[in-house]
Amino acid sequence: MRKGKSLLWVLLMAASVLCGCGNGAVSEDKGVQSDVPMQESGGTSGTEERWGAEEKTPDIQETVPYAQPEMKGEITISCLFAEEFLNTAAEQFMKQYPDVKVTVNGYKESSGESAVEDYRTYLNTKIMTGKAEDILFTGFLPITRYSEMGVFEDLSGYIQKTPELNDENYFMNVLQAAKEDGGEIYIVPYMARFDTLAFSAELMSEHRGNESNMQGICFGAAMDLAKQLVDETDKSNAFLIQLNEVSYAHYLIKDSIGRFIDASSKKVNLDSPEYVALLESVKALAEKGYFGSDIDFYNMEYYFAAECDYDVQAAYYSMDTKNGVNHCMPLTDAEGRTLIKSNSCVAINSASENKDLSWEFIRYLLSDQVQTSPSFHGPTVSRKGLEAVAERYYALYQEGNGGAGFGSEAEYKAVLKSWMEQINGCDTLDAAVMDLVDEENSKYFSGQQTAEETARRLKRQLEQYFNE
């Protein structure tokens, strides 16, 4: 019986994943620059061909030191609402550089029901009129569309030229998670948020198979296993997961988004039999009582075969040695990629006249001085920042459990670090796309339209969105 938050500590061993999801593991070779400043080829090779010489000496590369721009001028920042760390960083940056003025333009003090759409419209107008801010926080913005429109500056060169941005100081796989196939990096994360998934320890113990070596699993495969756990148990009130039909379908669609939507080529395949079958299968599960979105948590025994959670909390409860859930791990997509969310990223307006100064402020946001501050509420890209975050959250969760620690602080840090090292991509699909999908799917699940009608309406709406 599950009456509170509790999870089993699981050793994340390198192994294969279930049914076609890839293993989600990341190569040790992060593909990032070293801890020395960027090097550039000199104008000549420095090689002289001498009579009788069998080999030529290799080209000599000269180290180009990082050159900070003149710290003078004004930069502006756009975001839906300004978080504490951003306002504090702006004030500290101006104290450090008195000749620089930083203006944070938060659209709303908090995100209301219509604030997101209003902000998108507001920012679009500013971009089209050439009046948008120098730095854009990407939360709730159409990342793919802005990248294609040329709104965002390519930051890959800035990253290469910044000497402290190396794997010793940062999780470079995270910092460069949004790298395009051509090497461009339009958005840079200051924090890494990602979903996790775990299975019921009690139901798993009844399962005939041995899944103890799992590392990384996609939602579809996880739900296949969860259904098996529910079907095989003799316990009452056992459910797949605490989601309703719309949320469940959302995860399944995002799991294999490329089968239905190709944002880069603007192709939509949602009117396919495959999509209709997906919707119908989710509805069938709901009708059979597999979802636990409206159960009485306080007056009945219940079991969830699987649970979704978020990074820092899941890492702590994964060490719980009491009854709860186990095999806790980052959730991957069907291709085995562990993706961070694009909401906690920052970009530079390509039309900005202060790009270098804007990068200096982003560089400051990535500094240990800011990343270790208490106002960061998630895994930071800075290694020292992650240490500080882990210390704060360990103390917080320990206090919430009456001083009972599930494992040591060092173990908690090790779990978070290992999960951060698995990240190998960024979810940059425009939020508006899934908003449309969820809205139309909800009409199907509430009986307002058929699955076929839903698929056709979605195809039409998304094609219009991509071609606006």
Tab-separated table of C-alpha atoms in Angstrom:
chain	number	residue	atom	x	y	z
A	1	MET	CA	0.000	0.000	0.000
A	2	ARG	CA	1.290	3.431	-0.890
A	3	LYS	CA	0.386	6.219	1.539
A	4	GLY	CA	3.290	8.599	1.022
A	5	LYS	CA	6.263	9.350	-1.120
A	6	SER	CA	8.787	6.515	-0.920
A	7	LEU	CA	11.155	4.850	-3.354
A	8	LEU	CA	13.788	2.078	-3.340
A	9	TRP	CA	17.438	2.850	-4.020
A	10	VAL	CA	18.368	1.344	-7.367
A	11	LEU	CA	21.830	0.810	-8.770
A	12	LEU	CA	21.755	2.240	-12.304
A	13	MET	CA	23.814	-0.355	-14.165
A	14	ALA	CA	24.693	-0.147	-17.856
A	15	ALA	CA	22.336	-2.511	-19.644
A	16	SER	CA	19.848	-2.741	-22.443
A	17	VAL	CA	16.402	-1.222	-22.218
A	18	LEU	CA	13.044	-2.802	-22.871
A	19	CYS	CA	11.346	-3.081	-26.271
A	20	GLY	CA	12.907	-0.780	-28.815
A	21	CYS	CA	13.712	2.226	-26.652
A	22	GLY	CA	17.503	2.264	-26.841
A	23	ASN	CA	19.465	2.226	-23.612
A	24	GLY	CA	19.529	5.958	-22.923
A	25	ALA	CA	23.153	5.788	-21.886
A	26	VAL	CA	25.621	8.466	-22.930
A	27	SER	CA	29.119	7.842	-24.194
A	28	GLU	CA	31.928	8.994	-21.986
A	29	ASP	CA	33.184	11.091	-24.898
A	30	LYS	CA	31.007	14.171	-24.441
A	31	GLY	CA	32.120	15.730	-27.689
A	32	VAL	CA	32.939	19.018	-26.018
A	33	GLN	CA	35.951	21.247	-25.895
A	34	SER	CA	38.754	20.813	-23.447
A	35	ASP	CA	39.630	23.067	-20.558
A	36	VAL	CA	41.941	25.217	-22.658
A	37	PRO	CA	40.918	28.262	-24.686
A	38	MET	CA	39.799	27.761	-28.269
A	39	GLN	CA	42.510	27.324	-30.832
A	40	GLU	CA	42.553	28.588	-34.388
A	41	SER	CA	44.762	27.635	-37.329
A	42	GLY	CA	47.481	30.114	-38.188
A	43	GLY	CA	47.715	31.776	-41.594
A	44	THR	CA	50.561	29.493	-42.671
A	45	SER	CA	51.388	25.951	-41.757
A	46	GLY	CA	54.900	26.665	-40.606
A	47	THR	CA	56.040	23.596	-42.553
A	48	GLU	CA	59.049	23.723	-44.866
A	49	GLU	CA	59.618	20.977	-47.387
A	50	ARG	CA	63.267	19.955	-47.124
A	51	TRP	CA	65.246	17.737	-49.438
A	52	GLY	CA	65.355	14.187	-48.122
A	53	ALA	CA	62.705	14.771	-45.484
A	54	GLU	CA	60.350	11.809	-45.216
A	55	GLU	CA	57.640	13.593	-43.209
A	56	LYS	CA	56.256	17.059	-42.764
A	57	THR	CA	55.810	18.544	-39.343
A	58	PRO	CA	52.142	19.004	-38.377
A	59	ASP	CA	50.415	22.356	-38.669
A	60	ILE	CA	51.027	24.595	-35.687
A	61	GLN	CA	47.959	26.121	-34.048
A	62	GLU	CA	48.213	29.305	-32.103
A	63	THR	CA	46.148	29.726	-28.969
A	64	VAL	CA	43.768	32.664	-29.230
A	65	PRO	CA	43.058	34.023	-25.739
A	66	TYR	CA	39.539	34.983	-24.805
A	67	ALA	CA	38.967	38.707	-25.223
A	68	GLN	CA	36.273	40.226	-23.052
A	69	PRO	CA	34.401	43.078	-24.769
A	70	GLU	CA	34.263	46.570	-23.346
A	71	MET	CA	31.961	46.259	-20.340
A	72	LYS	CA	29.915	49.293	-21.119
A	73	GLY	CA	26.401	49.790	-22.448
A	74	GLU	CA	22.868	48.493	-21.897
A	75	ILE	CA	21.274	45.091	-22.384
A	76	THR	CA	17.628	44.154	-22.052
A	77	ILE	CA	16.108	40.799	-21.128
A	78	SER	CA	12.686	39.410	-22.020
A	79	CYS	CA	10.888	36.692	-20.039
A	80	LEU	CA	7.333	35.775	-19.163
A	81	PHE	CA	8.018	36.445	-15.510
A	82	ALA	CA	11.323	37.242	-13.828
A	83	GLU	CA	12.509	34.659	-11.318
A	84	GLU	CA	14.431	35.659	-8.216
A	85	PHE	CA	17.786	34.406	-9.477
A	86	LEU	CA	17.499	36.549	-12.620
A	87	ASN	CA	16.685	39.793	-10.806
A	88	THR	CA	19.461	39.137	-8.297
A	89	ALA	CA	21.975	38.296	-11.039
A	90	ALA	CA	21.113	41.501	-12.911
A	91	GLU	CA	21.717	43.600	-9.786
A	92	GLN	CA	25.013	41.865	-9.003
A	93	PHE	CA	26.187	42.145	-12.604
A	94	MET	CA	25.603	45.903	-12.581
A	95	LYS	CA	27.498	46.240	-9.320
A	96	GLN	CA	30.413	44.331	-10.825
A	97	TYR	CA	30.291	46.418	-14.014
A	98	PRO	CA	29.010	49.927	-13.100
A	99	ASP	CA	29.022	51.057	-16.728
A	100	VAL	CA	26.551	48.353	-17.752
A	101	LYS	CA	22.796	48.682	-17.336
A	102	VAL	CA	20.668	45.499	-17.290
A	103	THR	CA	16.907	45.827	-17.662
A	104	VAL	CA	14.726	42.770	-16.998
A	105	ASN	CA	11.369	43.025	-18.739
A	106	GLY	CA	9.103	40.453	-17.137
A	107	TYR	CA	5.762	40.320	-18.950
A	108	LYS	CA	3.800	39.046	-15.944
A	109	GLU	CA	4.537	38.705	-12.241
A	110	SER	CA	3.181	35.168	-12.389
A	111	SER	CA	1.920	32.886	-15.143
A	112	GLY	CA	-1.850	33.036	-15.376
A	113	GLU	CA	-4.189	31.072	-17.613
A	114	SER	CA	-3.856	33.320	-20.671
A	115	ALA	CA	-0.448	34.811	-19.871
A	116	VAL	CA	1.539	32.402	-22.063
A	117	GLU	CA	-0.408	33.084	-25.264
A	118	ASP	CA	-0.502	36.800	-24.524
A	119	TYR	CA	3.257	36.861	-24.022
A	120	ARG	CA	3.927	34.999	-27.265
A	121	THR	CA	1.800	37.488	-29.185
A	122	TYR	CA	3.467	40.416	-27.428
A	123	LEU	CA	6.992	39.157	-28.123
A	124	ASN	CA	6.191	38.265	-31.737
A	125	THR	CA	5.139	41.851	-32.332
A	126	LYS	CA	8.367	43.167	-30.806
A	127	ILE	CA	10.451	40.778	-32.892
A	128	MET	CA	8.706	41.740	-36.134
A	129	THR	CA	9.186	45.444	-35.416
A	130	GLY	CA	12.842	45.011	-34.440
A	131	LYS	CA	12.217	46.086	-30.853
A	132	ALA	CA	12.718	42.772	-29.031
A	133	GLU	CA	15.141	42.545	-26.127
A	134	ASP	CA	18.777	41.464	-26.441
A	135	ILE	CA	18.381	38.313	-24.344
A	136	LEU	CA	15.347	36.046	-24.559
A	137	PHE	CA	14.471	33.487	-21.904
A	138	THR	CA	12.954	30.599	-23.833
A	139	GLY	CA	10.315	29.427	-21.367
A	140	PHE	CA	7.008	29.024	-23.270
A	141	LEU	CA	8.498	30.320	-26.542
A	142	PRO	CA	8.221	28.558	-29.955
A	143	ILE	CA	11.847	27.414	-30.095
A	144	THR	CA	11.711	25.645	-33.453
A	145	ARG	CA	9.880	28.471	-35.182
A	146	TYR	CA	12.180	31.171	-33.799
A	147	SER	CA	15.260	29.175	-34.792
A	148	GLU	CA	13.987	28.749	-38.357
A	149	MET	CA	13.059	32.443	-38.551
A	150	GLY	CA	16.582	33.432	-37.549
A	151	VAL	CA	15.426	35.083	-34.312
A	152	PHE	CA	18.121	33.345	-32.247
A	153	GLU	CA	21.844	33.923	-32.599
A	154	ASP	CA	24.081	30.869	-33.002
A	155	LEU	CA	25.927	30.633	-29.667
A	156	SER	CA	28.259	27.752	-30.512
A	157	GLY	CA	31.161	30.137	-31.201
A	158	TYR	CA	30.667	31.932	-27.901
A	159	ILE	CA	30.694	28.614	-26.044
A	160	GLN	CA	33.916	27.547	-27.776
A	161	LYS	CA	35.633	30.831	-26.988
A	162	THR	CA	34.709	30.919	-23.303
A	163	PRO	CA	37.611	29.249	-21.468
A	164	GLU	CA	35.822	28.208	-18.269
A	165	LEU	CA	33.153	26.291	-20.201
A	166	ASN	CA	34.725	22.859	-20.092
A	167	ASP	CA	33.837	19.439	-18.739
A	168	GLU	CA	35.758	20.010	-15.538
A	169	ASN	CA	33.463	22.848	-14.515
A	170	TYR	CA	30.248	22.053	-16.377
A	171	PHE	CA	28.111	19.212	-17.659
A	172	MET	CA	28.992	20.054	-21.234
A	173	ASN	CA	26.614	17.387	-22.564
A	174	VAL	CA	23.831	19.424	-20.928
A	175	LEU	CA	25.195	22.843	-21.883
A	176	GLN	CA	25.255	21.743	-25.535
A	177	ALA	CA	22.137	19.568	-25.385
A	178	ALA	CA	20.300	21.688	-27.965
A	179	LYS	CA	23.055	21.459	-30.600
A	180	GLU	CA	21.656	21.217	-34.127
A	181	ASP	CA	22.850	18.661	-36.683
A	182	GLY	CA	24.920	21.403	-38.323
A	183	GLY	CA	26.608	22.308	-35.027
A	184	GLU	CA	24.548	25.450	-34.288
A	185	ILE	CA	23.464	26.080	-30.717
A	186	TYR	CA	20.618	28.563	-30.501
A	187	ILE	CA	19.600	28.057	-26.881
A	188	VAL	CA	21.740	27.379	-23.823
A	189	PRO	CA	20.324	25.818	-20.639
A	190	TYR	CA	21.110	27.368	-17.279
A	191	MET	CA	19.314	24.496	-15.576
A	192	ALA	CA	18.381	20.941	-16.627
A	193	ARG	CA	14.843	19.757	-15.912
A	194	PHE	CA	13.867	16.244	-16.964
A	195	ASP	CA	11.232	13.627	-16.194
A	196	THR	CA	11.937	10.373	-14.406
A	197	LEU	CA	10.021	7.131	-14.130
A	198	ALA	CA	9.956	4.322	-11.588
A	199	PHE	CA	8.030	1.109	-10.986
A	200	SER	CA	6.163	-0.208	-7.962
A	201	ALA	CA	8.555	-2.238	-5.852
A	202	GLU	CA	5.746	-4.439	-4.571
A	203	LEU	CA	4.191	-5.171	-7.941
A	204	MET	CA	7.610	-5.611	-9.510
A	205	SER	CA	8.495	-8.232	-6.889
A	206	GLU	CA	5.586	-10.336	-8.161
A	207	HIS	CA	6.724	-10.080	-11.769
A	208	ARG	CA	8.168	-13.200	-13.351
A	209	GLY	CA	10.886	-11.320	-15.245
A	210	ASN	CA	14.036	-9.779	-13.818
A	211	GLU	CA	14.256	-6.077	-14.736
A	212	SER	CA	16.884	-5.069	-12.166
A	213	ASN	CA	19.437	-3.976	-14.762
A	214	MET	CA	17.343	-1.328	-16.504
A	215	GLN	CA	18.858	2.068	-17.231
A	216	GLY	CA	16.681	4.455	-19.160
A	217	ILE	CA	13.279	3.529	-20.538
A	218	CYS	CA	10.771	5.178	-22.835
A	219	PHE	CA	7.189	5.783	-21.791
A	220	GLY	CA	5.618	3.297	-24.193
A	221	ALA	CA	7.802	0.405	-23.061
A	222	ALA	CA	7.342	1.424	-19.428
A	223	MET	CA	3.572	1.286	-19.842
A	224	ASP	CA	3.786	-2.137	-21.488
A	225	LEU	CA	5.552	-3.381	-18.378
A	226	ALA	CA	3.197	-1.476	-16.064
A	227	LYS	CA	0.172	-3.108	-17.699
A	228	GLN	CA	1.773	-6.495	-17.250
A	229	LEU	CA	2.341	-5.749	-13.552
A	230	VAL	CA	-1.290	-4.702	-13.103
A	231	ASP	CA	-2.664	-7.691	-15.012
A	232	GLU	CA	-0.571	-10.214	-13.081
A	233	THR	CA	-1.230	-8.959	-9.537
A	234	ASP	CA	-4.053	-10.204	-7.348
A	235	LYS	CA	-4.125	-6.893	-5.470
A	236	SER	CA	-7.160	-4.686	-5.833
A	237	ASN	CA	-6.970	-1.024	-6.846
A	238	ALA	CA	-3.856	-1.460	-8.956
A	239	PHE	CA	-3.462	1.143	-11.689
A	240	LEU	CA	-1.015	1.823	-14.499
A	241	ILE	CA	-0.129	5.362	-13.492
A	242	GLN	CA	-1.676	8.477	-11.954
A	243	LEU	CA	-2.576	10.175	-15.241
A	244	ASN	CA	-5.790	10.863	-17.109
A	245	GLU	CA	-6.323	9.945	-20.751
A	246	VAL	CA	-5.131	13.269	-22.170
A	247	SER	CA	-1.876	13.270	-20.187
A	248	TYR	CA	-1.259	9.595	-20.905
A	249	ALA	CA	-1.719	10.137	-24.655
A	250	HIS	CA	0.531	13.213	-24.428
A	251	TYR	CA	3.427	11.101	-23.132
A	252	LEU	CA	2.870	8.380	-25.738
A	253	ILE	CA	2.826	10.922	-28.577
A	254	LYS	CA	5.957	12.731	-27.334
A	255	ASP	CA	7.579	9.304	-26.984
A	256	SER	CA	7.599	8.858	-30.762
A	257	ILE	CA	6.839	12.343	-31.991
A	258	GLY	CA	8.808	11.826	-35.200
A	259	ARG	CA	6.277	9.246	-36.410
A	260	PHE	CA	3.526	11.857	-36.357
A	261	ILE	CA	5.114	15.307	-36.634
A	262	ASP	CA	8.297	16.467	-38.362
A	263	ALA	CA	8.620	20.112	-37.391
A	264	SER	CA	11.734	20.677	-39.504
A	265	SER	CA	10.036	19.599	-42.750
A	266	LYS	CA	6.597	20.786	-41.565
A	267	LYS	CA	5.049	17.397	-42.279
A	268	VAL	CA	2.119	16.167	-40.191
A	269	ASN	CA	1.099	12.504	-40.163
A	270	LEU	CA	-1.574	12.654	-37.493
A	271	ASP	CA	-4.405	11.502	-39.755
A	272	SER	CA	-2.766	8.082	-40.024
A	273	PRO	CA	-4.327	4.795	-38.857
A	274	GLU	CA	-1.452	4.551	-36.391
A	275	TYR	CA	-2.476	7.767	-34.598
A	276	VAL	CA	-6.146	6.782	-34.575
A	277	ALA	CA	-5.191	3.413	-33.079
A	278	LEU	CA	-3.121	5.163	-30.385
A	279	LEU	CA	-6.086	7.278	-29.304
A	280	GLU	CA	-8.444	4.305	-29.311
A	281	SER	CA	-6.038	2.197	-27.268
A	282	VAL	CA	-5.763	4.904	-24.594
A	283	LYS	CA	-9.549	5.207	-24.403
A	284	ALA	CA	-9.865	1.437	-24.051
A	285	LEU	CA	-7.450	1.482	-21.105
A	286	ALA	CA	-9.467	4.241	-19.442
A	287	GLU	CA	-12.724	2.344	-19.898
A	288	LYS	CA	-11.137	-0.702	-18.255
A	289	GLY	CA	-10.092	1.360	-15.197
A	290	TYR	CA	-6.325	1.356	-15.705
A	291	PHE	CA	-5.819	5.013	-14.785
A	292	GLY	CA	-5.769	6.323	-11.223
A	293	SER	CA	-6.278	10.023	-11.798
A	294	ASP	CA	-9.339	10.336	-9.532
A	295	ILE	CA	-8.877	7.746	-6.780
A	296	ASP	CA	-9.443	8.361	-3.070
A	297	PHE	CA	-5.855	8.586	-1.825
A	298	TYR	CA	-6.741	8.786	1.852
A	299	ASN	CA	-9.384	6.105	2.278
A	300	MET	CA	-8.277	3.167	0.177
A	301	GLU	CA	-5.305	0.976	-0.567
A	302	TYR	CA	-3.836	1.632	-3.982
A	303	TYR	CA	-0.885	0.678	-6.121
A	304	PHE	CA	0.558	2.481	-9.128
A	305	ALA	CA	2.582	0.176	-11.346
A	306	ALA	CA	4.616	3.156	-12.557
A	307	GLU	CA	5.156	6.754	-11.511
A	308	CYS	CA	6.486	9.850	-13.237
A	309	ASP	CA	8.438	12.297	-11.100
A	310	TYR	CA	10.941	15.106	-11.523
A	311	ASP	CA	14.752	15.068	-11.248
A	312	VAL	CA	15.789	16.277	-7.762
A	313	GLN	CA	12.859	14.707	-5.914
A	314	ALA	CA	13.090	11.370	-7.692
A	315	ALA	CA	16.829	11.169	-7.016
A	316	TYR	CA	16.225	11.532	-3.277
A	317	TYR	CA	13.400	9.021	-3.010
A	318	SER	CA	15.211	6.548	-5.222
A	319	MET	CA	17.326	5.850	-2.117
A	320	ASP	CA	14.307	4.886	0.030
A	321	THR	CA	14.786	1.402	1.398
A	322	LYS	CA	11.173	1.173	2.573
A	323	ASN	CA	8.154	0.106	0.531
A	324	GLY	CA	7.639	2.256	-2.504
A	325	VAL	CA	8.975	2.156	-6.021
A	326	ASN	CA	12.234	1.083	-7.588
A	327	HIS	CA	14.145	1.119	-10.850
A	328	CYS	CA	13.991	4.904	-10.806
A	329	MET	CA	15.621	6.407	-13.895
A	330	PRO	CA	15.409	9.325	-16.330
A	331	LEU	CA	12.653	8.874	-18.894
A	332	THR	CA	13.905	8.582	-22.467
A	333	ASP	CA	12.120	8.898	-25.780
A	334	ALA	CA	11.639	5.946	-28.124
A	335	GLU	CA	15.052	6.642	-29.674
A	336	GLY	CA	16.786	6.289	-26.312
A	337	ARG	CA	17.488	9.999	-25.841
A	338	THR	CA	17.327	11.580	-22.396
A	339	LEU	CA	16.013	15.053	-23.112
A	340	ILE	CA	15.968	18.148	-20.953
A	341	LYS	CA	13.124	20.641	-21.238
A	342	SER	CA	13.760	23.841	-23.172
A	343	ASN	CA	11.916	26.010	-20.628
A	344	SER	CA	15.083	26.645	-18.607
A	345	CYS	CA	17.184	27.981	-21.455
A	346	VAL	CA	18.336	31.371	-22.710
A	347	ALA	CA	19.031	32.811	-26.163
A	348	ILE	CA	20.423	35.974	-27.742
A	349	ASN	CA	18.330	37.963	-30.190
A	350	SER	CA	20.118	37.817	-33.557
A	351	ALA	CA	19.047	41.427	-34.174
A	352	SER	CA	20.722	42.626	-30.976
A	353	GLU	CA	23.380	45.303	-31.299
A	354	ASN	CA	24.926	44.120	-28.029
A	355	LYS	CA	25.570	40.436	-28.662
A	356	ASP	CA	28.985	40.302	-26.967
A	357	LEU	CA	27.742	42.120	-23.883
A	358	SER	CA	24.661	39.876	-23.841
A	359	TRP	CA	26.895	36.802	-23.897
A	360	GLU	CA	28.837	38.233	-20.970
A	361	PHE	CA	25.621	38.335	-18.957
A	362	ILE	CA	24.759	34.760	-19.966
A	363	ARG	CA	28.301	33.804	-19.008
A	364	TYR	CA	27.594	35.383	-15.619
A	365	LEU	CA	24.337	33.403	-15.274
A	366	LEU	CA	26.380	30.246	-15.840
A	367	SER	CA	29.023	31.248	-13.294
A	368	ASP	CA	29.354	29.408	-9.994
A	369	GLN	CA	28.508	32.648	-8.211
A	370	VAL	CA	24.984	32.524	-9.657
A	371	GLN	CA	24.580	28.773	-10.121
A	372	THR	CA	25.274	28.053	-6.441
A	373	SER	CA	22.727	30.616	-5.225
A	374	PRO	CA	19.732	29.333	-3.209
A	375	SER	CA	17.295	30.707	-5.781
A	376	PHE	CA	18.088	27.882	-8.228
A	377	HIS	CA	15.418	25.195	-7.941
A	378	GLY	CA	16.701	22.385	-10.097
A	379	PRO	CA	19.841	20.691	-11.459
A	380	THR	CA	22.255	23.360	-12.652
A	381	VAL	CA	24.651	23.012	-15.578
A	382	SER	CA	27.554	23.999	-13.322
A	383	ARG	CA	29.071	21.104	-11.393
A	384	LYS	CA	29.577	23.232	-8.279
A	385	GLY	CA	26.040	24.483	-8.695
A	386	LEU	CA	24.715	20.923	-8.731
A	387	GLU	CA	26.630	20.199	-5.537
A	388	ALA	CA	24.956	23.185	-3.864
A	389	VAL	CA	21.510	22.219	-5.184
A	390	ALA	CA	21.946	18.644	-3.955
A	391	GLU	CA	22.961	19.825	-0.491
A	392	ARG	CA	19.892	22.081	-0.228
A	393	TYR	CA	17.435	19.478	-1.467
A	394	TYR	CA	18.898	16.689	0.650
A	395	ALA	CA	18.447	18.831	3.758
A	396	LEU	CA	14.924	19.822	2.662
A	397	TYR	CA	13.723	16.280	2.001
A	398	GLN	CA	15.407	14.941	5.109
A	399	GLU	CA	13.617	17.564	7.192
A	400	GLY	CA	10.326	16.659	5.508
A	401	ASN	CA	10.827	13.040	6.503
A	402	GLY	CA	11.425	13.818	10.166
A	403	GLY	CA	15.187	13.639	9.870
A	404	ALA	CA	15.170	10.210	8.258
A	405	GLY	CA	17.673	10.233	5.424
A	406	PHE	CA	17.246	7.766	2.584
A	407	GLY	CA	20.918	7.189	1.980
A	408	SER	CA	23.696	9.705	2.496
A	409	GLU	CA	24.109	13.139	0.960
A	410	ALA	CA	27.042	11.786	-1.027
A	411	GLU	CA	24.849	9.029	-2.465
A	412	TYR	CA	22.195	11.583	-3.396
A	413	LYS	CA	24.767	13.702	-5.218
A	414	ALA	CA	26.053	10.626	-7.033
A	415	VAL	CA	22.566	9.736	-8.289
A	416	LEU	CA	21.912	13.259	-9.588
A	417	LYS	CA	25.326	13.402	-11.238
A	418	SER	CA	24.850	10.041	-12.966
A	419	TRP	CA	21.481	11.164	-14.300
A	420	MET	CA	22.897	14.459	-15.557
A	421	GLU	CA	25.575	12.552	-17.449
A	422	GLN	CA	22.897	10.557	-19.311
A	423	ILE	CA	21.393	13.686	-20.919
A	424	ASN	CA	22.002	13.800	-24.648
A	425	GLY	CA	19.383	16.099	-26.113
A	426	CYS	CA	16.885	18.900	-25.593
A	427	ASP	CA	13.150	18.853	-26.261
A	428	THR	CA	12.726	21.883	-28.502
A	429	LEU	CA	9.306	21.062	-29.952
A	430	ASP	CA	7.187	24.195	-29.774
A	431	ALA	CA	4.861	24.009	-26.776
A	432	ALA	CA	2.019	25.313	-28.940
A	433	VAL	CA	2.142	22.077	-30.958
A	434	MET	CA	1.396	19.840	-27.995
A	435	ASP	CA	-1.134	22.366	-26.683
A	436	LEU	CA	-3.107	21.881	-29.903
A	437	VAL	CA	-2.714	18.111	-29.702
A	438	ASP	CA	-3.922	17.955	-26.093
A	439	GLU	CA	-6.858	20.269	-26.791
A	440	GLU	CA	-8.186	18.183	-29.685
A	441	ASN	CA	-7.485	14.866	-27.946
A	442	SER	CA	-9.471	16.005	-24.910
A	443	LYS	CA	-12.502	16.475	-27.164
A	444	TYR	CA	-12.161	12.875	-28.304
A	445	PHE	CA	-11.824	11.476	-24.803
A	446	SER	CA	-14.847	13.482	-23.629
A	447	GLY	CA	-16.955	12.100	-26.497
A	448	GLN	CA	-17.265	15.319	-28.506
A	449	GLN	CA	-15.679	13.871	-31.655
A	450	THR	CA	-14.362	10.589	-33.053
A	451	ALA	CA	-10.712	9.583	-33.205
A	452	GLU	CA	-10.752	10.026	-36.992
A	453	GLU	CA	-12.218	13.531	-36.690
A	454	THR	CA	-9.631	14.385	-34.076
A	455	ALA	CA	-6.784	13.223	-36.308
A	456	ARG	CA	-8.074	15.172	-39.322
A	457	ARG	CA	-8.626	18.367	-37.318
A	458	LEU	CA	-5.155	18.125	-35.821
A	459	LYS	CA	-3.504	17.605	-39.196
A	460	ARG	CA	-5.254	20.678	-40.570
A	461	GLN	CA	-4.480	22.886	-37.551
A	462	LEU	CA	-0.826	21.873	-37.290
A	463	GLU	CA	-0.185	22.299	-41.002
A	464	GLN	CA	-1.637	25.780	-40.694
A	465	TYR	CA	0.558	26.455	-37.639
A	466	PHE	CA	3.739	25.338	-39.384
A	467	ASN	CA	3.006	27.395	-42.496
A	468	GLU	CA	1.907	30.642	-40.868
